[in-house]
Amino acid sequence: MKKITIAAVLGIAALSLASSASAQIKPEDQIKYRKAAYSFSSWNMNKIKANLDGTYDAAQVKAAANAIASVAGSGLGALFTPGTEKAIGDQKTTVKPELFQKGAEVGKLAGDFAAASAELVKAADSGDVAAVKAAHGKVGATCKACHDKFKI
Amino acid sequence: MKKITIAAVLGIAALSLASSASAQIKPEDQIKYRKAAYSFSSWNMNKIKANLDGTYDAAQVKAAANAIASVAGSGLGALFTPGTEKAIGDQKTTVKPELFQKGAEVGKLAGDFAAASAELVKAADSGDVAAVKAAHGKVGATCKACHDKFKI
């Protein structure tokens, strides 16, 4: 899990300070990319749920868990720089402006998402369906926790 | 790389046959999710390029490479089922209808993307910047190969 742990730390760090590389992203692209990242994560969360509810395809669940962890570890904070609180052109956003004033709280929520998705990867690799179900629920709870606070 | 190899195979398999789980995705959501997946991948490709052109952050490059590989291994074929050749509601698409008649060719291109991104992960893990630059170029070439044939 080392890679995901490093990535998680990176993700949190990025919330307070975008790297020189990330800082070059245009505001409208930040909105586009963060929506894409969460949408990609959402598809993979749904995929795991469908596997838990229907036929369980271990390889598909492993790949989906890895995809969700890769989103959590992608340094999403770099896509929330000041100036991206509101829609830019046709790039709409459902973020609450408060998010941009609460870096520490957002960092904690991002860390929870990263930690929970790392556990989901572990569970998927173990092939223990009950563990995957529990870990999937925990990841979903971290999504909801942030949406409840910072999503319109 | 075993996980990514399995995922890559899954991705190709999904091109010819969506799993029962994936088959339940609404056509408009397939378009939304596939655009999100490629956009997330694009952000991470750009991130690696920025690291190669500027200050190299090994942890960020590792996380970005893993993110790209997770897209390649996510079973994207399940997001290209018949009926998603054209825009649905406000979900526009730039896919060429030919893609839906050329499963084998698309599967080959998807396999190239998965294999190249697995190499990128390997290079990022090695910390060899020249290898990352070469592997990043190869992944970009697989993106372009598919865009040239199947993107409007």
Short mmCIF file of C-alpha atoms in Angstrom, two decimals:
data_model
loop_
_atom_site.label_atom_id
_atom_site.label_comp_id
_atom_site.label_asym_id
_atom_site.label_seq_id
_atom_site.Cartn_x
_atom_site.Cartn_y
_atom_site.Cartn_z
CA MET A 1 0.00 0.00 0.00
CA LYS A 2 3.08 2.24 0.15
CA LYS A 3 2.34 3.89 -3.18
CA ILE A 4 -1.18 4.77 -2.08
CA THR A 5 0.04 6.07 1.27
CA ILE A 6 2.55 8.35 -0.43
CA ALA A 7 -0.13 9.38 -2.88
CA ALA A 8 -2.56 10.09 -0.07
CA VAL A 9 -0.06 12.31 1.68
CA LEU A 10 0.55 14.02 -1.64
CA GLY A 11 -3.17 14.52 -2.04
CA ILE A 12 -3.43 16.22 1.33
CA ALA A 13 -0.29 18.30 0.74
CA ALA A 14 -1.73 19.45 -2.56
CA LEU A 15 -4.75 20.83 -0.74
CA SER A 16 -2.65 23.45 0.98
CA LEU A 17 -0.04 23.95 -1.72
CA ALA A 18 -0.34 23.12 -5.41
CA SER A 19 2.94 21.90 -6.89
CA SER A 20 4.62 24.07 -9.51
CA ALA A 21 3.41 21.57 -12.10
CA SER A 22 -0.18 21.53 -10.92
CA ALA A 23 -0.26 25.29 -10.41
CA GLN A 24 -0.20 25.74 -14.18
CA ILE A 25 -3.67 24.25 -14.65
CA LYS A 26 -6.19 26.76 -15.98
CA PRO A 27 -9.10 27.40 -13.55
CA GLU A 28 -11.70 26.08 -16.02
CA ASP A 29 -9.59 22.94 -16.51
CA GLN A 30 -9.32 22.49 -12.74
CA ILE A 31 -13.12 22.35 -12.57
CA LYS A 32 -13.29 20.01 -15.58
CA TYR A 33 -10.62 17.67 -14.22
CA ARG A 34 -11.94 17.51 -10.66
CA LYS A 35 -15.44 16.69 -11.93
CA ALA A 36 -13.89 14.02 -14.16
CA ALA A 37 -11.90 12.54 -11.27
CA TYR A 38 -14.95 12.26 -9.01
CA SER A 39 -17.09 10.94 -11.86
CA PHE A 40 -14.49 8.28 -12.67
CA SER A 41 -14.39 7.36 -8.98
CA SER A 42 -18.18 7.25 -8.85
CA TRP A 43 -18.38 4.87 -11.83
CA ASN A 44 -15.92 2.55 -10.11
CA MET A 45 -17.79 2.74 -6.80
CA ASN A 46 -20.99 1.80 -8.66
CA LYS A 47 -19.15 -1.03 -10.42
CA ILE A 48 -18.10 -2.53 -7.09
CA LYS A 49 -21.64 -2.19 -5.74
CA ALA A 50 -22.98 -3.99 -8.84
CA ASN A 51 -20.45 -6.77 -8.22
CA LEU A 52 -21.52 -7.02 -4.57
CA ASP A 53 -25.20 -7.08 -5.52
CA GLY A 54 -24.79 -9.40 -8.51
CA THR A 55 -22.08 -11.68 -9.89
CA TYR A 56 -18.77 -10.99 -8.16
CA ASP A 57 -15.92 -10.54 -10.65
CA ALA A 58 -12.79 -10.36 -8.48
CA ALA A 59 -10.59 -8.92 -11.23
CA GLN A 60 -13.11 -6.19 -11.99
CA VAL A 61 -13.42 -5.30 -8.30
CA LYS A 62 -9.63 -5.16 -7.90
CA ALA A 63 -9.32 -2.87 -10.91
CA ALA A 64 -12.17 -0.66 -9.67
CA ALA A 65 -10.70 -0.40 -6.16
CA ASN A 66 -7.33 0.54 -7.65
CA ALA A 67 -9.05 3.18 -9.80
CA ILE A 68 -10.77 4.75 -6.78
CA ALA A 69 -7.52 4.76 -4.80
CA SER A 70 -5.76 6.38 -7.75
CA VAL A 71 -8.30 9.20 -7.69
CA ALA A 72 -7.88 9.63 -3.94
CA GLY A 73 -4.11 9.74 -4.45
CA SER A 74 -4.05 12.03 -7.47
CA GLY A 75 -3.54 15.30 -5.63
CA LEU A 76 -7.05 16.62 -6.17
CA GLY A 77 -6.25 19.63 -4.00
CA ALA A 78 -4.38 21.12 -6.95
CA LEU A 79 -7.77 21.33 -8.72
CA PHE A 80 -9.28 23.57 -6.04
CA THR A 81 -7.17 26.70 -6.23
CA PRO A 82 -8.73 30.12 -5.51
CA GLY A 83 -10.77 31.35 -8.46
CA THR A 84 -12.49 27.99 -9.02
CA GLU A 85 -15.28 28.54 -6.48
CA LYS A 86 -17.80 29.35 -9.21
CA ALA A 87 -18.61 28.25 -12.76
CA ILE A 88 -16.15 29.45 -15.40
CA GLY A 89 -17.69 29.62 -18.86
CA ASP A 90 -19.63 26.40 -19.35
CA GLN A 91 -17.66 24.61 -16.63
CA LYS A 92 -20.19 24.52 -13.82
CA THR A 93 -19.28 23.47 -10.29
CA THR A 94 -21.27 22.33 -7.26
CA VAL A 95 -18.52 23.15 -4.77
CA LYS A 96 -19.42 25.34 -1.78
CA PRO A 97 -17.12 28.38 -1.48
CA GLU A 98 -16.52 27.40 2.19
CA LEU A 99 -14.24 24.60 0.96
CA PHE A 100 -11.67 27.18 -0.06
CA GLN A 101 -11.52 28.61 3.48
CA LYS A 102 -11.28 25.26 5.27
CA GLY A 103 -8.08 23.66 4.01
CA ALA A 104 -7.39 21.70 7.20
CA GLU A 105 -10.90 20.24 7.35
CA VAL A 106 -10.83 19.41 3.62
CA GLY A 107 -7.40 17.86 4.07
CA LYS A 108 -8.79 15.63 6.82
CA LEU A 109 -11.71 14.54 4.60
CA ALA A 110 -9.32 13.90 1.69
CA GLY A 111 -7.12 11.84 3.98
CA ASP A 112 -10.13 9.81 5.12
CA PHE A 113 -11.03 9.13 1.47
CA ALA A 114 -7.45 8.06 0.69
CA ALA A 115 -7.21 5.82 3.76
CA ALA A 116 -10.60 4.20 3.11
CA SER A 117 -9.80 3.56 -0.55
CA ALA A 118 -6.44 2.05 0.42
CA GLU A 119 -8.39 -0.34 2.68
CA LEU A 120 -10.72 -1.09 -0.22
CA VAL A 121 -7.74 -2.04 -2.39
CA LYS A 122 -6.49 -4.32 0.39
CA ALA A 123 -9.92 -5.96 0.72
CA ALA A 124 -10.28 -6.39 -3.05
CA ASP A 125 -6.83 -7.99 -3.23
CA SER A 126 -7.74 -10.37 -0.40
CA GLY A 127 -10.80 -11.56 -2.31
CA ASP A 128 -12.85 -11.44 0.92
CA VAL A 129 -16.22 -10.25 -0.38
CA ALA A 130 -17.51 -9.31 3.09
CA ALA A 131 -14.39 -7.19 3.63
CA VAL A 132 -14.91 -5.53 0.23
CA LYS A 133 -18.52 -4.77 1.13
CA ALA A 134 -17.46 -3.20 4.44
CA ALA A 135 -14.60 -1.24 2.87
CA HIS A 136 -16.82 -0.07 0.00
CA GLY A 137 -19.29 1.24 2.56
CA LYS A 138 -16.51 3.10 4.39
CA VAL A 139 -15.29 4.73 1.16
CA GLY A 140 -18.85 5.75 0.34
CA ALA A 141 -19.14 7.30 3.79
CA THR A 142 -16.03 9.44 3.14
CA CYS A 143 -17.53 10.59 -0.19
CA LYS A 144 -20.78 11.52 1.58
CA ALA A 145 -18.99 13.26 4.45
CA CYS A 146 -17.33 15.68 2.02
CA HIS A 147 -20.45 16.11 -0.15
CA ASP A 148 -22.56 16.91 2.92
CA LYS A 149 -20.16 19.66 3.95
CA PHE A 150 -18.84 21.06 0.71
CA LYS A 151 -21.14 20.09 -2.19
CA ILE A 152 -24.18 22.19 -3.13
CA MET B 1 2.38 -5.35 -12.51
CA LYS B 2 0.09 -8.36 -12.16
CA LYS B 3 -2.88 -6.25 -11.12
CA ILE B 4 -2.53 -3.99 -14.15
CA THR B 5 -2.08 -6.95 -16.48
CA ILE B 6 -5.28 -8.52 -15.19
CA ALA B 7 -6.99 -5.17 -15.46
CA ALA B 8 -5.73 -4.69 -19.01
CA VAL B 9 -7.11 -8.06 -20.06
CA LEU B 10 -10.36 -7.12 -18.37
CA GLY B 11 -10.39 -3.86 -20.28
CA ILE B 12 -10.03 -5.64 -23.59
CA ALA B 13 -12.56 -8.31 -22.66
CA ALA B 14 -15.02 -5.60 -21.76
CA LEU B 15 -14.76 -4.21 -25.28
CA SER B 16 -16.39 -7.26 -26.75
CA LEU B 17 -18.65 -8.13 -23.84
CA ALA B 18 -19.79 -5.87 -21.03
CA SER B 19 -20.07 -7.71 -17.71
CA SER B 20 -23.51 -8.11 -16.17
CA ALA B 21 -22.53 -5.40 -13.70
CA SER B 22 -21.34 -2.94 -16.32
CA ALA B 23 -24.20 -3.73 -18.69
CA GLN B 24 -26.56 -1.97 -16.30
CA ILE B 25 -25.03 1.47 -16.96
CA LYS B 26 -27.44 3.88 -18.65
CA PRO B 27 -26.27 4.99 -22.13
CA GLU B 28 -26.01 8.67 -21.10
CA ASP B 29 -23.95 7.63 -18.07
CA GLN B 30 -21.67 5.55 -20.28
CA ILE B 31 -20.87 8.69 -22.27
CA LYS B 32 -20.43 10.74 -19.09
CA TYR B 33 -18.18 8.15 -17.43
CA ARG B 34 -16.01 7.48 -20.47
CA LYS B 35 -15.41 11.19 -20.99
CA ALA B 36 -14.55 11.46 -17.28
CA ALA B 37 -12.13 8.53 -17.47
CA TYR B 38 -10.26 9.97 -20.46
CA SER B 39 -10.26 13.45 -18.93
CA PHE B 40 -8.85 12.09 -15.65
CA SER B 41 -6.20 10.25 -17.66
CA SER B 42 -5.44 13.41 -19.65
CA TRP B 43 -4.95 15.46 -16.48
CA ASN B 44 -2.48 12.87 -15.20
CA MET B 45 -0.64 12.72 -18.53
CA ASN B 46 -0.30 16.52 -18.42
CA LYS B 47 0.88 16.30 -14.80
CA ILE B 48 3.69 13.95 -15.76
CA LYS B 49 4.67 16.19 -18.68
CA ALA B 50 4.81 19.19 -16.32
CA ASN B 51 7.07 17.17 -14.01
CA LEU B 52 9.33 16.23 -16.93
CA ASP B 53 9.47 19.83 -18.16
CA GLY B 54 9.82 21.39 -14.69
CA THR B 55 10.61 20.17 -11.18
CA TYR B 56 10.37 16.36 -11.01
CA ASP B 57 8.26 15.18 -8.08
CA ALA B 58 8.74 11.39 -8.03
CA ALA B 59 5.75 10.73 -5.76
CA GLN B 60 3.46 12.83 -7.95
CA VAL B 61 4.66 11.06 -11.10
CA LYS B 62 4.15 7.63 -9.48
CA ALA B 63 0.62 8.56 -8.45
CA ALA B 64 -0.14 9.99 -11.90
CA ALA B 65 1.21 6.90 -13.69
CA ASN B 66 -0.89 4.67 -11.42
CA ALA B 67 -3.95 6.82 -12.18
CA ILE B 68 -3.43 6.47 -15.95
CA ALA B 69 -2.94 2.71 -15.65
CA SER B 70 -6.10 2.49 -13.55
CA VAL B 71 -8.05 4.16 -16.35
CA ALA B 72 -6.55 1.79 -18.93
CA GLY B 73 -7.51 -1.13 -16.70
CA SER B 74 -10.99 0.04 -15.78
CA GLY B 75 -12.90 -1.87 -18.45
CA LEU B 76 -13.72 1.15 -20.58
CA GLY B 77 -15.27 -1.10 -23.20
CA ALA B 78 -18.33 -1.38 -20.98
CA LEU B 79 -18.88 2.34 -21.64
CA PHE B 80 -19.14 1.90 -25.40
CA THR B 81 -22.22 -0.26 -25.79
CA PRO B 82 -24.50 0.15 -28.86
CA GLY B 83 -26.71 3.19 -28.50
CA THR B 84 -23.90 5.46 -27.29
CA GLU B 85 -22.62 6.42 -30.75
CA LYS B 86 -24.32 9.82 -30.58
CA ALA B 87 -25.08 12.51 -28.01
CA ILE B 88 -27.83 11.59 -25.54
CA GLY B 89 -29.51 14.65 -24.06
CA ASP B 90 -26.73 17.04 -23.05
CA GLN B 91 -24.16 14.25 -22.97
CA LYS B 92 -22.23 14.96 -26.15
CA THR B 93 -19.69 12.54 -27.56
CA THR B 94 -16.84 12.86 -30.07
CA VAL B 95 -16.69 9.12 -30.80
CA LYS B 96 -16.84 8.00 -34.44
CA PRO B 97 -19.60 5.43 -35.04
CA GLU B 98 -16.99 3.19 -36.75
CA LEU B 99 -15.62 2.33 -33.30
CA PHE B 100 -18.73 0.28 -32.62
CA GLN B 101 -18.14 -1.88 -35.70
CA LYS B 102 -14.43 -2.48 -35.08
CA GLY B 103 -14.23 -4.26 -31.74
CA ALA B 104 -11.06 -6.19 -32.56
CA GLU B 105 -9.19 -3.07 -33.70
CA VAL B 106 -10.42 -1.10 -30.69
CA GLY B 107 -9.43 -3.98 -28.42
CA LYS B 108 -5.92 -3.88 -29.89
CA LEU B 109 -5.69 -0.12 -29.29
CA ALA B 110 -7.03 -0.52 -25.74
CA GLY B 111 -4.46 -3.26 -25.13
CA ASP B 112 -1.68 -0.97 -26.41
CA PHE B 113 -2.85 1.76 -24.01
CA ALA B 114 -2.93 -0.69 -21.09
CA ALA B 115 0.50 -2.12 -21.92
CA ALA B 116 2.08 1.32 -22.38
CA SER B 117 0.62 2.63 -19.13
CA ALA B 118 1.85 -0.47 -17.27
CA GLU B 119 5.33 0.39 -18.61
CA LEU B 120 4.85 3.97 -17.42
CA VAL B 121 4.06 2.73 -13.90
CA LYS B 122 7.20 0.59 -14.00
CA ALA B 123 9.30 3.55 -15.15
CA ALA B 124 7.79 5.88 -12.52
CA ASP B 125 8.50 3.31 -9.80
CA SER B 126 12.11 2.99 -10.99
CA GLY B 127 12.64 6.73 -10.62
CA ASP B 128 14.50 6.78 -13.96
CA VAL B 129 13.37 10.10 -15.42
CA ALA B 130 14.57 9.25 -18.95
CA ALA B 131 12.55 6.03 -18.81
CA VAL B 132 9.50 7.95 -17.61
CA LYS B 133 9.88 10.42 -20.47
CA ALA B 134 10.09 7.57 -23.00
CA ALA B 135 7.17 5.66 -21.46
CA HIS B 136 5.06 8.84 -21.24
CA GLY B 137 5.68 9.39 -24.95
CA LYS B 138 4.60 5.84 -25.72
CA VAL B 139 1.37 6.20 -23.73
CA GLY B 140 0.67 9.48 -25.51
CA ALA B 141 1.17 7.70 -28.83
CA THR B 142 -1.45 5.09 -27.89
CA CYS B 143 -3.89 7.88 -26.98
CA LYS B 144 -3.26 9.57 -30.32
CA ALA B 145 -3.53 6.31 -32.28
CA CYS B 146 -7.07 5.78 -31.00
CA HIS B 147 -8.06 9.47 -31.34
CA ASP B 148 -6.82 9.53 -34.94
CA LYS B 149 -9.00 6.56 -35.83
CA PHE B 150 -12.05 6.90 -33.66
CA LYS B 151 -12.37 10.48 -32.36
CA ILE B 152 -14.14 13.21 -34.33
#
